[in-house]
Amino acid sequence: MSEVPTRATNRAGASPTDPSSPSIDARWKEEGTIPPPARFTAQANVRNPTIFERFSEERFPACFEEYARLLDWSTPWKTVLDTSHPPFWRWFEGGTLNASHNCVDRHLAERGDQPAMIFVPEDEAEAVQYIAYRELHQRVNEFAALLRDFAGLRRGDRVTFHLPMTPELPISMLAAARIGAVHCEVFGGFSGAACGTRIADSGSRVLVTMDGYSRNGRTIDHFANVEAAVRSAESMGQRVDKVLVWSRHPGRSLTTHPLKDGRDHRIEDLIGRYAGKRVDPEPMASTDPLFLMYTSGTTGKPKGCQHSTGGYLAYVTGTAKYVLDLKPEDIYWCTADIGWITGHSYVVYGPLAIGGTTVLYEGVPSYPDPSRSWRISERLGVNIFHTSPTLIRQLRKTAPEEPHRHGQKFRLMATVGEPIEPEVWRWFYDEVGKGEAAVVDTWWQTETGGFLCSTVPGIHPMKPGSAGPAVPGIFPVILDEDGRPIERGSGHAGIICIRNPWPGIMQTIWGDPHRFLEQYYSRFCRDEKSTDWRDWPYVTGDGAIQGADGYFRILGRLDDVIKVAGHRLGAKELESACLKVPEVAEAAAVPLADELKGRVPDIYISLKPGAPPAAEVAARVRSSIVELIGKVAAPQHVYVVDDMPKTRSGKIMRRVLAALSNGVDAGDTTTLVNPEIVASIRKVVAQAPRASPGLSAEALHKEVRDTE
Ligand code: PRX
């Protein structure tokens, strides 16, 4: 690994590793293909391969009108794609529409009584709630009136939500969208401090939260996060005027914390004023932002990915129809939390725009036992099941026989968020789907709004361990470090980029267009003055290999992102949480392979002179991470070491630390200024309990970058 940042590193913050090196291979070999079940293809929304002619490069960008036409527009668009200010693409320019109208109102005439959502509380003793489109319409309107008339929100204002998985979350999103406010949902499992950072960055003066919810059999006092959120936002210069608090059980509070007079308001006390109120959906420009979704990247500061109204909604609707094969009569369950992009695109907006029924589950899919998901699916008649490899791995390990004992019957199953091992894929296909469900492995990102690669299930054969070819209208290319295309079928890995814009791509990073340009486009841009989209490939930051048949195997991130159970964490964010503990001199976060979660963070810290005992500081580092980011980021180990392995220029060699964590050869340490430290760190690591099988040397070389 090079010590000197390459030009590419400087410009795009990407890895200085050479992903095209033959030593960097996928974690598994390419598999053979399996045809999708005939019963599936016979009824699929897309069966005719001419779709790829309709979405060919020659027909780009007009091909995407096919998706836009799935929506109701108040004013039709004039220009399909405006490329005048690359890479700030403007889709369906001139058109106006409202997302709330498209997900709710337009379905009332035909399916007002059909459930839009089915809410499954974690506690099995609590009744399942069926929320018909008509009821959803009423609740969205009433809350929209409250947001407008009580909270004073107007079109273009940002509003932060810190909500768990209950119907109040989609209701809040659709209410905000109705009045044109830009919603920023922060994952409910994130800490108050993490929420506060996002409140400040988005400039929200209203926070919507909930008193509590159930998770893993415990009642979480979620309102307890509010003080830290407001304080942290205020320390960054953003005042929060109003905190609106949903009650998980109206009439029975789940928080022990007092509400602050004048600032905090229980929605159950206010909503009666808006009973029966109707709020006209605000006609929004296609290019107006619909929401911000914060995600981790190469720096310590989360990026607010700004998604548009028209392009985004068209793209998630089109892909939900063509790739998830969603139809209005389906009972569709995606286990993703709405606090992440998968939940926005494929729990809320895509399924509701189609007029389907989307299942919302409050808790942990393996609670109280590993059959819970199969029981829910059987009872509700779920026929499309969408989940993460982490959950599949866990259920396969803990109760491999269980799916066969239950009557779940899926037509299609989808995975998202991480690569899925072929043997795990096979178990999913054989045992969970009973060989009767088509499986799609969908590869995409927070930034991309919707799917980039996946098989189109009515057309393509499935290949375990490969995401598949590009979805219609997406034209990927794998580039080497110098931007030269790598030939398909060559067996070489490279950086997967998308050559063309598409309607779901984020518009910018909120408040930081420069970083947007640098992060995603500068690296391989052929001419920064060009207004031809062909000069502006989108850099995904993932490594990939393309088989001779065009299928892509995604190898993982080439930057400092650690994916823990599909959640995206930035190494820099973890490190800055460590450095908040005053006794910590230096910190490094590295990925440790985990049999179930894919990866978990391992932390290395060195202390300032005169620091208290190591165990005490390590415990404080752990609490600081949980407090500043959330429990999802809790490290497996916090190792206190005498010094970090460093290069002559003072960079911490994360690669060496990751090798020690994962029990593999640390490789060449001759470039270190302090090679003797490696043996002493190895001793510290050897003393800790280890459950992990470790990461292979190849995967390590690919994933881990040294700090600057
Ligand atoms: O590395 C890829 C991995 O998840 C990253 C995006 O994470 P996030 O923005 O949190 O979005 C997750 C949900 C779309 C990608 O850069 N990733 C996502 N899907 C897959 C995947 N890796 C392999 N296979 C997938 N299907």
mmCIF file of C-alpha atoms and ligand atoms in Angstrom, residues 295 341-342 416-419 441-447 542 554 556-557 563 566 568, ligand 1:
data_model
loop_
_atom_site.group_PDB
_atom_site.id
_atom_site.type_symbol
_atom_site.label_atom_id
_atom_site.label_comp_id
_atom_site.label_asym_id
_atom_site.label_seq_id
_atom_site.Cartn_x
_atom_site.Cartn_y
_atom_site.Cartn_z
ATOM 1 C CA THR A 295 -24.810 8.886 5.710
ATOM 2 C CA ILE A 341 -32.454 4.711 2.675
ATOM 3 C CA THR A 342 -33.866 1.218 2.055
ATOM 4 C CA VAL A 416 -29.829 -5.527 0.246
ATOM 5 C CA GLY A 417 -26.973 -3.743 1.935
ATOM 6 C CA GLU A 418 -24.111 -6.240 1.937
ATOM 7 C CA PRO A 419 -22.756 -9.007 -0.207
ATOM 8 C CA ASP A 441 -29.691 -9.277 -4.695
ATOM 9 C CA THR A 442 -29.975 -5.508 -4.973
ATOM 10 C CA TRP A 443 -26.848 -3.376 -4.933
ATOM 11 C CA TRP A 444 -27.113 0.387 -4.423
ATOM 12 C CA GLN A 445 -26.412 3.182 -1.921
ATOM 13 C CA THR A 446 -27.938 5.975 0.130
ATOM 14 C CA GLU A 447 -26.694 8.337 -2.553
ATOM 15 C CA ASP A 542 -17.210 0.207 -4.182
ATOM 16 C CA ILE A 554 -19.612 -6.341 -5.369
ATOM 17 C CA GLY A 556 -17.242 -3.805 -0.732
ATOM 18 C CA ARG A 557 -16.112 -0.301 0.049
ATOM 19 C CA LYS A 563 -20.559 -1.855 7.219
ATOM 20 C CA GLY A 566 -25.583 -3.452 6.834
ATOM 21 C CA ARG A 568 -22.839 2.250 7.339
HETATM 22 O O1 PRX B 1 -20.707 -1.296 -0.275
HETATM 23 C C1 PRX B 1 -21.995 -1.303 -0.822
HETATM 24 C C2 PRX B 1 -22.937 -1.974 0.162
HETATM 25 O O2 PRX B 1 -23.526 -0.937 0.907
HETATM 26 C C3 PRX B 1 -23.009 0.334 0.500
HETATM 27 C C4 PRX B 1 -24.090 1.375 0.592
HETATM 28 O O3 PRX B 1 -24.520 1.472 1.908
HETATM 29 P P1 PRX B 1 -25.763 2.384 2.270
HETATM 30 O O4 PRX B 1 -25.570 3.725 1.697
HETATM 31 O O5 PRX B 1 -25.967 2.261 3.739
HETATM 32 O O6 PRX B 1 -26.969 1.726 1.524
HETATM 33 C C5 PRX B 1 -27.389 0.461 1.886
HETATM 34 C C6 PRX B 1 -28.669 0.136 1.182
HETATM 35 C C7 PRX B 1 -28.670 0.370 -0.252
HETATM 36 C C8 PRX B 1 -22.559 0.099 -0.904
HETATM 37 O O7 PRX B 1 -21.621 1.067 -1.300
HETATM 38 N N1 PRX B 1 -24.006 -2.727 -0.517
HETATM 39 C C9 PRX B 1 -25.285 -2.343 -0.678
HETATM 40 N N2 PRX B 1 -25.992 -3.312 -1.297
HETATM 41 C C10 PRX B 1 -25.134 -4.332 -1.547
HETATM 42 C C11 PRX B 1 -23.864 -3.952 -1.054
HETATM 43 N N3 PRX B 1 -22.783 -4.744 -1.201
HETATM 44 C C12 PRX B 1 -22.949 -5.914 -1.836
HETATM 45 N N4 PRX B 1 -24.128 -6.345 -2.318
HETATM 46 C C13 PRX B 1 -25.255 -5.609 -2.201
HETATM 47 N N5 PRX B 1 -26.399 -6.053 -2.658
#
